[in-house]
XYZ file of C-alpha atoms in Angstrom:
774
model
C -128.466 8.679 -0.868
C -131.472 6.505 -1.638
C -132.878 9.225 -3.875
C -129.591 9.482 -5.714
C -129.337 5.733 -6.251
C -132.880 5.468 -7.555
C -132.516 8.491 -9.820
C -135.487 10.289 -8.215
C -135.610 13.962 -7.147
C -131.909 14.569 -7.834
C -132.327 18.305 -7.298
C -133.018 17.656 -3.619
C -129.671 15.931 -2.995
C -127.487 17.955 -5.351
C -126.724 20.734 -2.802
C -125.737 18.090 -0.247
C -123.402 16.410 -2.743
C -121.843 19.743 -3.665
C -121.126 20.334 -0.005
C -119.656 16.839 0.383
C -117.477 17.302 -2.678
C -115.615 20.077 -0.894
C -113.856 17.716 1.528
C -110.128 18.110 0.901
C -107.960 15.074 0.162
C -105.422 16.477 2.632
C -104.938 19.445 4.962
C -101.920 20.320 2.842
C -104.013 20.681 -0.326
C -107.253 22.409 0.693
C -108.256 23.009 -2.928
C -107.921 19.361 -4.024
C -111.152 17.549 -3.164
C -112.232 13.941 -2.782
C -114.489 12.963 -5.662
C -116.545 9.994 -4.488
C -119.275 10.975 -6.965
C -116.999 10.177 -9.895
C -115.932 6.929 -8.225
C -119.578 6.001 -7.767
C -120.477 6.893 -11.362
C -117.640 4.796 -12.791
C -118.432 1.829 -10.547
C -122.066 1.875 -11.646
C -121.066 1.946 -15.327
C -118.712 -1.012 -14.921
C -121.103 -3.017 -12.744
C -123.801 -2.659 -15.376
C -121.374 -3.768 -18.079
C -119.991 -6.776 -16.189
C -123.333 -7.668 -14.602
C -121.856 -9.215 -11.488
C -120.899 -8.284 -7.919
C -117.528 -6.506 -7.604
C -114.692 -6.971 -5.161
C -113.485 -3.896 -3.281
C -110.295 -3.914 -5.365
C -112.327 -3.824 -8.557
C -114.510 -1.000 -7.294
C -111.576 1.272 -6.559
C -109.516 0.297 -9.606
C -112.408 0.408 -12.089
C -113.675 3.537 -10.345
C -110.518 5.259 -11.604
C -110.775 4.133 -15.244
C -110.125 6.783 -17.849
C -113.004 5.453 -19.972
C -115.193 3.081 -17.937
C -117.766 2.723 -20.721
C -115.332 1.407 -23.343
C -112.384 -0.010 -21.397
C -111.867 -3.711 -22.047
C -111.836 -5.464 -18.679
C -110.593 -8.989 -18.085
C -108.772 -9.838 -14.886
C -105.208 -10.932 -15.518
C -105.252 -10.124 -19.243
C -106.243 -6.668 -20.445
C -104.387 -3.425 -19.736
C -106.371 -0.736 -17.942
C -105.956 2.997 -18.516
C -106.334 4.635 -15.117
C -106.444 8.099 -13.566
C -104.806 7.922 -10.113
C -105.598 10.659 -7.589
C -102.053 11.437 -6.517
C -98.330 10.573 -6.610
C -95.792 10.156 -3.794
C -92.019 9.803 -4.236
C -89.242 8.980 -1.770
C -86.021 10.936 -2.177
C -83.890 8.145 -3.635
C -86.333 7.488 -6.482
C -87.679 11.060 -6.646
C -84.356 12.252 -8.042
C -84.721 10.184 -11.202
C -88.478 10.778 -11.381
C -88.011 14.542 -11.221
C -85.120 14.415 -13.690
C -87.429 12.586 -16.100
C -90.229 15.076 -15.458
C -87.831 17.947 -16.156
C -86.805 16.192 -19.367
C -90.469 15.980 -20.419
C -90.626 19.775 -20.738
C -93.927 20.084 -18.853
C -94.426 23.157 -16.625
C -96.287 21.669 -13.646
C -97.606 18.372 -12.282
C -101.195 17.524 -13.191
C -102.114 15.768 -9.919
C -101.199 16.385 -6.255
C -97.685 15.044 -5.724
C -95.192 14.913 -2.870
C -91.503 14.178 -2.234
C -90.396 12.543 1.032
C -86.794 12.623 2.301
C -86.352 9.309 4.103
C -83.819 7.127 2.230
C -80.558 9.080 2.485
C -80.129 9.204 6.272
C -77.560 6.674 7.479
C -77.981 5.135 10.933
C -74.823 5.594 12.940
C -74.935 7.477 16.254
C -78.568 8.304 16.909
C -81.408 10.412 15.551
C -80.226 14.018 15.907
C -76.575 13.449 14.967
C -77.424 11.216 12.023
C -79.941 13.750 10.702
C -77.443 16.632 10.917
C -74.824 14.585 9.093
C -77.303 13.556 6.376
C -78.360 17.158 5.755
C -74.728 18.119 5.319
C -73.725 15.185 3.089
C -76.869 15.339 0.935
C -77.309 19.118 0.774
C -77.001 19.177 -3.023
C -79.662 16.496 -3.476
C -82.069 17.959 -0.931
C -81.700 21.389 -2.559
C -82.426 19.886 -5.979
C -85.541 18.109 -4.731
C -86.801 21.159 -2.815
C -86.325 23.547 -5.741
C -87.679 21.066 -8.299
C -90.713 20.550 -6.071
C -91.241 24.304 -5.812
C -90.884 24.812 -9.564
C -93.204 22.019 -10.630
C -95.832 22.178 -7.879
C -94.740 19.225 -5.723
C -95.001 19.238 -1.919
C -91.671 18.631 -0.157
C -91.285 16.757 3.127
C -87.879 17.667 4.536
C -85.357 15.178 5.949
C -86.450 14.160 9.433
C -90.159 14.210 8.505
C -90.363 10.436 8.535
C -90.767 7.462 6.235
C -92.877 8.093 3.140
C -95.443 5.366 3.884
C -96.101 6.509 7.449
C -96.485 10.101 6.221
C -98.946 8.912 3.558
C -100.995 6.984 6.119
C -101.106 9.993 8.440
C -101.927 12.590 5.795
C -102.761 11.346 2.304
C -104.299 7.884 2.123
C -108.044 7.580 2.553
C -110.735 4.996 1.709
C -111.128 4.694 -2.047
C -108.074 6.695 -3.066
C -105.838 5.502 -5.884
C -102.275 6.569 -5.138
C -99.092 5.534 -6.894
C -95.712 5.831 -5.216
C -92.146 5.315 -6.333
C -91.467 2.725 -3.670
C -92.466 -0.922 -3.532
C -94.056 -0.594 -0.083
C -96.566 2.047 -1.192
C -99.331 -0.585 -0.565
C -99.012 0.388 3.123
C -101.851 2.840 2.365
C -104.212 -0.096 1.823
C -104.539 -0.184 5.599
C -106.704 2.890 5.209
C -108.795 1.415 2.402
C -106.899 2.836 -0.555
C -105.460 1.216 -3.661
C -101.853 2.343 -3.303
C -99.425 0.869 -5.828
C -95.629 0.911 -6.067
C -94.206 1.940 -9.441
C -91.046 3.180 -11.116
C -90.347 6.865 -11.673
C -91.367 6.738 -15.335
C -94.861 5.586 -14.327
C -95.013 8.439 -11.828
C -94.061 10.868 -14.606
C -97.000 9.604 -16.694
C -99.417 10.401 -13.891
C -97.768 13.733 -13.049
C -97.971 14.592 -16.756
C -101.711 13.915 -16.850
C -101.369 10.856 -19.064
C -103.550 7.796 -18.310
C -101.502 5.247 -16.416
C -101.462 1.649 -17.658
C -101.792 -1.382 -15.394
C -102.549 -4.962 -16.342
C -105.988 -5.690 -14.937
C -105.163 -7.375 -11.619
C -106.525 -10.660 -10.450
C -107.917 -10.575 -6.922
C -106.799 -12.972 -4.189
C -109.138 -12.963 -1.225
C -107.808 -13.559 2.264
C -110.706 -14.311 4.583
C -109.938 -13.558 8.211
C -111.955 -15.181 10.965
C -111.464 -15.207 14.720
C -109.581 -12.545 16.662
C -105.948 -11.693 17.358
C -104.862 -12.080 20.952
C -101.819 -12.570 23.163
C -98.469 -12.427 21.373
C -100.019 -12.720 17.927
C -100.017 -9.504 15.936
C -100.969 -8.140 12.496
C -97.403 -8.854 11.356
C -98.060 -12.560 11.873
C -100.940 -12.410 9.393
C -98.708 -11.331 6.508
C -95.832 -13.570 7.629
C -98.285 -16.471 7.441
C -99.596 -15.351 4.034
C -96.033 -14.974 2.740
C -95.322 -18.531 3.779
C -98.397 -19.710 1.867
C -98.042 -17.670 -1.337
C -94.195 -17.334 -1.491
C -92.363 -14.338 -2.923
C -94.098 -14.550 -6.302
C -97.507 -16.020 -5.395
C -99.212 -12.634 -5.456
C -97.756 -11.475 -8.775
C -100.362 -9.819 -10.967
C -102.940 -9.783 -8.181
C -104.356 -7.536 -5.506
C -104.632 -9.142 -2.083
C -108.011 -8.243 -0.615
C -108.619 -8.973 3.061
C -112.168 -9.530 4.199
C -114.230 -11.430 6.737
C -115.231 -10.950 10.388
C -111.642 -11.069 11.640
C -110.826 -7.774 9.933
C -112.508 -5.754 12.665
C -110.123 -7.103 15.318
C -107.143 -5.413 13.619
C -106.211 -1.764 14.124
C -105.889 0.560 11.129
C -102.104 0.717 11.496
C -102.077 -3.069 11.869
C -103.897 -3.359 8.556
C -101.254 -1.065 7.067
C -98.523 -3.419 8.315
C -100.193 -6.321 6.533
C -100.646 -4.376 3.295
C -97.098 -3.000 3.437
C -95.459 -6.397 3.398
C -97.694 -7.623 0.595
C -94.867 -6.353 -1.608
C -92.877 -9.369 -0.420
C -95.251 -11.757 -2.160
C -95.187 -9.827 -5.427
C -98.714 -8.466 -5.081
C -99.747 -5.413 -7.090
C -101.109 -4.054 -3.831
C -103.241 -5.067 -0.836
C -106.365 -3.516 0.632
C -108.801 -3.723 3.548
C -112.486 -2.651 3.477
C -113.488 0.599 5.167
C -114.536 0.024 8.777
C -114.752 1.596 12.224
C -111.038 1.108 12.917
C -110.207 3.261 9.878
C -112.772 5.845 10.940
C -111.157 6.022 14.355
C -107.695 6.526 12.848
C -108.935 9.216 10.457
C -110.463 11.056 13.376
C -107.305 10.838 15.465
C -105.195 12.156 12.596
C -107.425 15.191 12.100
C -109.516 13.884 9.189
C -112.940 13.321 10.714
C -114.457 15.115 7.722
C -113.058 12.431 5.400
C -114.469 9.705 7.666
C -117.901 11.347 7.595
C -117.809 11.475 3.805
C -116.631 7.861 3.610
C -119.557 6.846 5.819
C -121.965 8.278 3.228
C -120.313 6.304 0.402
C -119.441 3.194 2.418
C -121.251 0.840 0.010
C -118.525 1.630 -2.554
C -115.716 1.139 -0.051
C -116.471 -2.484 0.816
C -116.826 -5.561 -1.429
C -120.193 -6.520 -2.877
C -121.909 -9.508 -1.340
C -121.290 -12.571 -3.475
C -118.226 -11.194 -5.264
C -115.819 -13.783 -6.640
C -112.067 -14.014 -5.972
C -109.526 -15.764 -8.196
C -108.176 -17.567 -5.130
C -109.219 -17.620 -1.491
C -107.057 -18.192 1.573
C -108.644 -18.472 5.009
C -106.821 -17.665 8.244
C -108.311 -18.110 11.713
C -106.738 -15.333 13.750
C -107.655 -17.075 16.981
C -105.343 -19.959 16.027
C -102.535 -17.827 14.562
C -99.232 -18.143 16.366
C -96.366 -15.627 16.392
C -94.162 -16.099 13.332
C -90.613 -15.260 12.330
C -89.519 -15.464 8.686
C -86.065 -15.927 7.208
C -83.195 -15.910 6.759
C -82.367 -14.456 3.324
C -85.954 -14.479 2.041
C -89.167 -13.052 3.541
C -91.326 -16.068 2.704
C -89.477 -18.700 4.757
C -92.026 -18.847 7.568
C -91.536 -20.433 10.998
C -93.536 -20.273 14.220
C -91.439 -18.495 16.859
C -91.761 -21.613 18.993
C -89.843 -23.623 16.368
C -87.162 -21.202 15.188
C -84.529 -22.092 17.783
C -84.560 -25.782 16.894
C -84.700 -25.029 13.152
C -81.741 -22.651 13.441
C -79.624 -25.222 15.266
C -80.495 -27.874 12.701
C -79.667 -25.564 9.753
C -76.514 -24.162 11.294
C -77.835 -20.616 11.589
C -76.356 -18.575 14.461
C -78.780 -18.605 17.382
C -77.184 -15.743 19.308
C -78.809 -12.474 18.266
C -76.327 -9.668 17.680
C -78.851 -6.883 17.015
C -82.613 -6.438 17.301
C -84.145 -3.622 15.262
C -87.708 -2.300 15.522
C -89.502 0.355 13.497
C -89.428 0.884 9.704
C -92.304 1.690 7.369
C -93.831 -1.676 8.228
C -93.981 -1.502 12.011
C -93.458 1.938 13.511
C -96.951 2.911 14.581
C -97.925 4.176 18.014
C -99.394 0.751 18.781
C -96.188 -1.022 17.681
C -94.050 1.169 19.890
C -96.461 0.750 22.775
C -96.429 -3.052 22.582
C -92.635 -3.086 22.422
C -92.453 -0.724 25.381
C -94.849 -3.004 27.309
C -92.403 -5.893 26.848
C -89.390 -3.737 27.746
C -91.104 -2.430 30.882
C -91.518 -5.967 32.220
C -87.834 -6.722 31.702
C -86.828 -3.488 33.454
C -89.074 -4.356 36.406
C -86.932 -7.497 36.884
C -83.639 -5.651 36.479
C -82.956 -6.815 32.897
C -81.817 -5.045 29.773
C -81.375 -6.300 26.234
C -78.574 -8.829 25.776
C -78.505 -7.907 22.086
C -77.917 -4.451 20.689
C -81.280 -2.796 20.154
C -82.404 0.045 17.856
C -85.689 1.894 17.413
C -86.753 3.711 14.227
C -89.816 5.990 14.599
C -91.869 6.057 11.404
C -92.532 9.781 11.401
C -91.841 12.989 13.282
C -95.389 12.724 14.647
C -94.733 9.226 16.003
C -91.350 10.279 17.429
C -92.803 13.302 19.222
C -95.760 11.335 20.563
C -93.760 8.380 21.923
C -91.362 10.850 23.548
C -94.274 12.657 25.211
C -95.940 9.437 26.356
C -92.778 7.848 27.737
C -92.406 4.927 25.307
C -89.135 6.194 23.858
C -87.539 6.480 27.296
C -88.610 2.970 28.281
C -87.040 1.609 25.101
C -83.843 3.576 25.822
C -83.774 2.310 29.395
C -83.864 -1.296 28.215
C -80.795 -0.581 26.091
C -82.231 0.863 22.897
C -80.854 3.541 20.595
C -83.476 5.763 18.969
C -82.544 6.433 15.344
C -83.728 9.144 12.967
C -87.223 9.180 11.484
C -86.045 7.459 8.313
C -85.583 4.113 6.598
C -82.101 3.505 8.017
C -80.981 -0.124 8.391
C -84.109 -1.448 6.678
C -82.729 -0.340 3.290
C -79.036 -0.784 4.084
C -78.438 2.717 5.444
C -76.605 1.349 8.458
C -73.028 2.120 9.401
C -72.693 -1.110 11.335
C -69.570 -1.445 13.486
C -70.124 -4.542 15.669
C -69.106 -7.121 13.028
C -66.745 -7.465 10.107
C -67.931 -8.218 6.603
C -68.062 -11.974 6.119
C -68.720 -12.672 9.795
C -71.609 -15.058 10.288
C -74.247 -13.567 12.611
C -77.980 -13.216 13.254
C -80.184 -10.136 13.507
C -83.942 -9.910 14.066
C -86.009 -7.010 12.739
C -89.564 -5.769 12.424
C -88.785 -4.798 8.832
C -90.258 -6.287 5.648
C -87.348 -7.536 3.573
C -84.309 -9.663 4.450
C -82.504 -10.517 1.227
C -78.796 -11.369 1.422
C -76.816 -8.282 2.422
C -79.944 -6.142 2.502
C -79.445 -4.489 5.894
C -75.688 -4.243 6.357
C -74.087 -5.388 3.051
C -72.754 -8.494 4.812
C -73.775 -11.662 2.950
C -73.294 -13.694 6.154
C -75.838 -11.748 8.177
C -78.841 -14.000 8.790
C -81.758 -11.564 9.002
C -85.123 -12.647 10.401
C -88.378 -10.680 10.141
C -91.000 -10.680 12.900
C -93.190 -8.315 14.934
C -91.718 -5.470 17.043
C -92.785 -7.092 20.302
C -91.168 -10.412 19.376
C -87.999 -8.548 18.318
C -87.972 -6.851 21.720
C -88.480 -10.109 23.619
C -85.791 -11.918 21.619
C -83.377 -9.009 22.082
C -83.871 -9.203 25.844
C -83.222 -12.946 25.777
C -80.394 -12.563 23.249
C -81.158 -15.814 21.444
C -83.458 -17.372 18.863
C -83.931 -20.238 21.332
C -86.515 -18.265 23.283
C -90.275 -18.490 22.952
C -91.915 -15.725 25.036
C -95.172 -17.679 25.155
C -93.624 -20.579 27.081
C -90.050 -19.828 28.162
C -88.802 -18.079 31.306
C -86.188 -15.385 31.847
C -84.039 -15.000 34.962
C -84.272 -11.619 36.678
C -81.436 -9.735 38.342
C -82.546 -11.270 41.651
C -82.035 -14.777 40.303
C -85.748 -15.529 40.135
C -87.373 -16.844 36.987
C -90.265 -15.006 35.393
C -92.272 -15.163 32.179
C -93.103 -12.182 30.011
C -96.797 -11.457 29.742
C -98.330 -10.811 26.345
C -98.044 -7.088 25.602
C -101.026 -4.797 25.623
C -101.034 -1.227 24.366
C -103.379 1.443 23.027
C -103.731 1.424 19.251
C -103.876 5.233 19.309
C -102.754 7.806 21.910
C -105.337 8.910 24.471
C -104.351 12.511 23.811
C -104.045 13.873 20.306
C -100.895 13.054 18.358
C -98.053 15.485 18.970
C -97.141 16.702 15.458
C -93.585 17.555 16.476
C -91.586 19.897 14.260
C -93.068 21.424 11.123
C -91.166 19.752 8.284
C -93.366 20.395 5.224
C -92.627 22.838 2.395
C -95.690 23.946 0.446
C -95.158 24.476 -3.275
C -95.765 28.107 -4.299
C -98.825 28.926 -6.411
C -96.512 29.976 -9.230
C -93.135 28.264 -9.401
C -92.240 29.377 -12.918
C -89.522 31.703 -11.641
C -87.891 29.027 -9.489
C -84.425 27.944 -10.598
C -83.441 24.264 -10.412
C -79.686 23.845 -10.308
C -77.926 20.755 -11.675
C -74.183 21.318 -12.027
C -72.606 19.640 -15.076
C -69.693 18.596 -12.831
C -71.885 17.144 -10.066
C -71.181 13.592 -8.924
C -74.656 13.262 -7.397
C -76.962 14.647 -10.098
C -76.984 14.353 -13.881
C -79.504 15.638 -16.414
C -80.789 12.885 -18.670
C -80.042 12.369 -22.336
C -82.673 10.568 -24.464
C -82.028 6.899 -25.177
C -81.527 5.885 -28.803
C -84.534 4.880 -30.911
C -85.004 1.367 -32.238
C -83.348 1.151 -35.662
C -86.125 -0.960 -37.173
C -83.974 -4.093 -37.332
C -83.823 -7.378 -35.472
C -81.373 -7.593 -32.562
C -78.661 -9.817 -33.997
C -75.617 -11.499 -32.464
C -76.025 -10.055 -28.980
C -73.480 -11.129 -26.390
C -74.606 -12.416 -23.002
C -73.374 -10.085 -20.278
C -74.321 -12.556 -17.553
C -76.457 -15.637 -17.098
C -77.756 -15.261 -13.577
C -77.996 -18.228 -11.249
C -80.926 -18.297 -8.821
C -82.575 -15.353 -7.044
C -81.899 -11.973 -8.602
C -83.663 -9.130 -6.799
C -83.358 -5.414 -7.461
C -80.783 -5.444 -4.656
C -78.677 -7.755 -6.844
C -79.262 -5.667 -9.981
C -78.775 -2.208 -8.445
C -77.538 -2.350 -4.868
C -78.708 0.198 -2.304
C -76.735 1.126 0.834
C -73.707 3.269 -0.147
C -74.972 3.474 -3.744
C -78.024 5.493 -2.741
C -75.988 8.681 -3.018
C -75.776 8.217 -6.795
C -79.489 7.734 -7.439
C -79.625 11.071 -9.275
C -76.561 10.361 -11.454
C -77.240 7.615 -13.963
C -73.673 7.138 -15.157
C -72.191 6.898 -11.660
C -74.812 4.531 -10.262
C -74.420 2.306 -13.316
C -71.153 1.187 -11.737
C -73.224 -1.082 -9.485
C -75.012 -2.885 -12.315
C -75.626 -6.539 -11.382
C -72.683 -6.618 -8.977
C -74.675 -8.818 -6.590
C -75.916 -11.334 -9.170
C -74.327 -14.788 -9.213
C -72.736 -15.730 -12.544
C -73.727 -19.291 -13.418
C -70.436 -19.759 -15.281
C -68.211 -19.486 -12.202
C -70.571 -19.214 -9.217
C -69.200 -15.774 -8.360
C -70.695 -12.328 -7.950
C -69.418 -9.424 -10.049
C -67.163 -11.624 -12.164
C -68.098 -12.276 -15.804
C -66.221 -13.300 -18.925
C -65.636 -10.557 -21.489
C -66.511 -12.373 -24.708
C -64.288 -10.030 -26.727
C -61.118 -10.335 -24.598
C -61.848 -13.656 -22.790
C -60.816 -12.006 -19.514
C -62.977 -12.090 -16.379
C -63.876 -8.784 -14.786
C -66.612 -6.792 -13.001
C -70.047 -6.748 -14.614
C -70.291 -2.946 -15.071
C -66.807 -2.740 -16.593
C -67.640 -5.495 -19.062
C -70.914 -3.799 -20.020
C -69.097 -0.498 -20.546
C -66.539 -2.256 -22.766
C -69.294 -3.765 -24.917
C -70.967 -0.341 -25.198
C -67.671 1.259 -26.235
C -67.232 -1.398 -28.921
C -70.804 -0.899 -30.164
C -71.902 -4.404 -29.148
C -75.449 -5.013 -27.866
C -75.896 -7.444 -25.013
C -78.505 -9.445 -23.109
C -79.047 -10.807 -19.592
C -80.423 -14.286 -18.860
C -82.301 -14.651 -15.572
C -84.185 -17.196 -13.507
C -87.573 -17.016 -11.734
C -89.154 -13.764 -10.478
C -86.315 -11.644 -11.838
C -86.358 -8.133 -10.349
C -88.162 -9.139 -7.149
C -88.125 -6.520 -4.429
C -87.852 -2.761 -4.738
C -89.509 -0.443 -7.252
C -86.157 1.120 -8.122
C -86.129 1.822 -11.836
C -82.350 2.214 -11.744
C -82.334 -1.572 -12.187
C -83.834 -0.871 -15.630
C -82.092 2.432 -16.395
C -78.603 1.050 -15.800
C -78.666 -1.841 -18.282
C -80.246 0.470 -20.887
C -77.596 3.140 -20.281
C -74.768 0.624 -20.645
C -75.995 -0.863 -23.903
C -78.301 -3.687 -22.836
C -81.267 -4.487 -25.067
C -82.914 -7.677 -23.845
C -83.580 -9.401 -20.509
C -84.734 -13.015 -20.893
C -86.005 -14.858 -17.814
C -88.328 -17.583 -16.634
C -90.537 -14.909 -15.021
C -90.447 -11.267 -13.896
C -91.582 -9.324 -10.876
C -94.343 -6.910 -11.943
C -92.736 -3.534 -11.222
C -89.393 -4.465 -12.722
C -90.920 -5.783 -15.928
C -92.807 -2.506 -16.381
C -89.692 -0.461 -15.601
C -87.736 -2.336 -18.284
C -90.452 -1.637 -20.857
C -90.538 2.044 -19.900
C -86.815 2.382 -20.652
C -86.978 0.732 -24.066
C -85.660 -2.705 -23.109
C -87.246 -6.011 -24.106
C -88.285 -8.113 -21.073
C -88.988 -11.560 -22.522
C -89.805 -14.918 -20.941
C -89.059 -18.450 -22.101
C -92.118 -20.045 -23.681
C -90.678 -23.252 -22.233
C -88.883 -22.496 -18.923
C -86.578 -25.466 -19.592
C -85.042 -23.446 -22.449
C -83.151 -21.503 -19.784
C -80.753 -24.455 -19.801
C -80.172 -24.209 -23.584
C -78.471 -20.825 -23.353
C -74.843 -20.675 -22.198
C -72.855 -17.561 -21.261
C -70.591 -17.976 -24.310
C -73.471 -18.078 -26.820
C -74.694 -15.281 -29.071
C -78.386 -14.439 -29.327
C -80.564 -12.945 -32.043
C -84.141 -11.772 -31.484
C -85.975 -11.985 -34.790
C -89.433 -10.881 -35.812
C -89.323 -7.356 -34.376
C -90.618 -5.871 -37.622
C -93.873 -7.706 -36.857
C -93.740 -7.080 -33.112
C -97.350 -7.297 -31.912
C -99.291 -7.931 -28.687
C -99.549 -11.625 -27.869
C -97.256 -12.674 -30.704
C -94.157 -14.612 -29.508
C -90.694 -13.696 -30.734
C -88.038 -16.094 -31.986
C -84.619 -16.326 -30.383
C -81.785 -17.907 -32.386
C -79.035 -19.258 -30.144
C -75.619 -19.441 -31.804
C -73.187 -21.740 -29.993
C -69.387 -21.325 -30.275
C -69.073 -24.604 -32.229
C -71.195 -23.116 -35.030
C -74.410 -24.959 -34.242
C -77.717 -23.123 -33.817
C -81.089 -23.721 -32.235
C -84.265 -21.684 -32.078
C -86.497 -21.133 -29.059
C -89.672 -19.098 -28.580
C -89.973 -16.168 -26.217
C -93.168 -14.666 -24.819
C -93.841 -11.066 -23.858
C -96.617 -8.997 -22.296
C -96.308 -5.839 -24.421
C -99.483 -4.100 -25.535
C -99.642 -1.658 -28.457
C -98.591 1.464 -26.551
C -95.743 -0.398 -24.849
C -94.459 -1.534 -28.246
C -94.391 2.158 -29.147
C -92.215 2.783 -26.068
C -89.729 0.239 -27.379
C -89.756 1.693 -30.867
C -89.289 5.255 -29.584
C -86.449 4.196 -27.299
C -88.324 4.795 -24.033
C -91.749 5.801 -22.719
C -90.403 9.318 -22.099
C -89.232 9.601 -25.704
C -92.695 8.521 -26.814
C -94.311 11.149 -24.573
C -92.166 13.840 -26.186
C -93.073 12.616 -29.667
C -96.769 12.871 -28.845
C -96.304 16.350 -27.345
C -94.532 17.525 -30.489
C -97.300 16.148 -32.699
C -100.041 17.783 -30.608
C -98.266 21.143 -30.606
């Protein structure tokens, strides 16, 4: 390595490097190799150009530049053209991604790609029954994804395999990888030292098509960890604390990079938990430096060869000494207390010791109806072991959970291993129901029967997101997010007014006792039990494979190209809705029962903005039709405008599109005739998704101008003939009384993104370029 770095006697080390280069990225793709040499070469080019120490985030991101010698690099400003190593798609978003890839006309994906069936399994009766029912109900969709994967060279993880992010951690993420996934919690892979970024399906199509992927050069927020976790404090408390500091938009446009001596006290899966929930603060992604805990996890998951290779290139998998962050937060893990965040937003942070009193003061229900552990955020072997350690103590004193209690294993490997090692049975004995290896209630796939809609109640989860109606479609469910062990303790007590660090429980014998802080192995002593084989390899040649999409299907629909820009300004647009307050992707394109239409654009468009609050009347899914003056559902009104040939706009507040990566929140308004979304600010993924589909995401140059636009006004966007990067656009507001005023709107389009708008969508532009080249 020294000889290589100094440029001396290269012929001596070349055979060694050739041997190293043959380490496969995954057991499932033995012919796709890790290329640390290219990463190293690119890093050295950029370091010489910038002449400064680099953060870990910069090393991995710049190490994947398409042209490191010429790429303009300025954190927070320039757009980077990148070459990610691989793509991963969950089944709900994979449908639209694969439909777009089919529409592109390309024969095969250019990079290793996988599909994971985890979103369409509804929690109802328990793992086996729910999985059987899901396979039956979703047979058409699963068949489409399996055959499309086979035809275009994409690996297919069957339903029951587990949650995409756990599968990635177990099989695909590795130190230094750049992976993009069609799910907002793709950053989970940062727990294994990778830059793993959530995107929309159109971005995934770019990468699968072999086109350089564009990302605004991220800022880097450093989180320095000191001290050591102990007692009831867990990795989940780190990100709950950070979320409280940065809020749901504080990480927007930045990578969160954890560093410092405290890092080594956190397990690899614990680091993944922290990175996973970085999506809740708007971060592009999160990452930890390569260390011994990652090496241990790689070894236990059958990838010791990757760990050995990472050891040789470790200097490129950790930050440079003296590197500079755009912002630094310091957390002393030794002083960190257990946290619980919520309700209704993941950044409302409280110490567990305070939540009971806060809930009583705020009028939140203190009785816990259901406790739910698992999900992509907290379903590791260690998580299940710590929860089982708490449950075992309660059972020893004759207690079971007072609240209903569910367990979601993150993968088939986790399920099989916790069954073998007895954790699953302990959790059942304390009153738990083991659900399928899937997302389930975390994304609203929960057939909840214990309450009626509109009934005020409290649930506690180890999930990542707790927006209004997120888990059960009930806007009165107060959902709180915490660690699995705290969920378990609170479920045993049945109330938020319980602090396991200080409070006592009463055993079946009438004696009081206090739960001890849980302790569990971070990895199983024996090897992981892989469980059932649930992976479908793509054939070497899939050209003869037939992909069936029935023209009468209610679940799948081939895509038609969106219309091109006509070269004119957008004049006299109606306002479909002016949104009041928080508007997440759950508000724009609800999940839950709507997941079944993710492959059918016209059908799923019937949920457009049905959860958004109309500022005109304070109601959801009730807007004034400006042509008839009647109030009606948002999708119906949009369809009426489209039928009448009228373009429309949406006015939004701060951090519009917060939450999921689902590009349906961009596809639906485009499909129904929308042209412009004007807000105070956007969430990163949603803004990109809107651009990809040919919409104009614009922000008020003066946020106070939000108040100048009223739902009954008409809007004109002028200056599109001179549309250029960095050049604001004018918006003329026409009021019903005949008066007008002009405001300025900013945008973040670069030259290629302007071409997306002009072509009608990024996919249209791709086809245009293909036609020119052929």
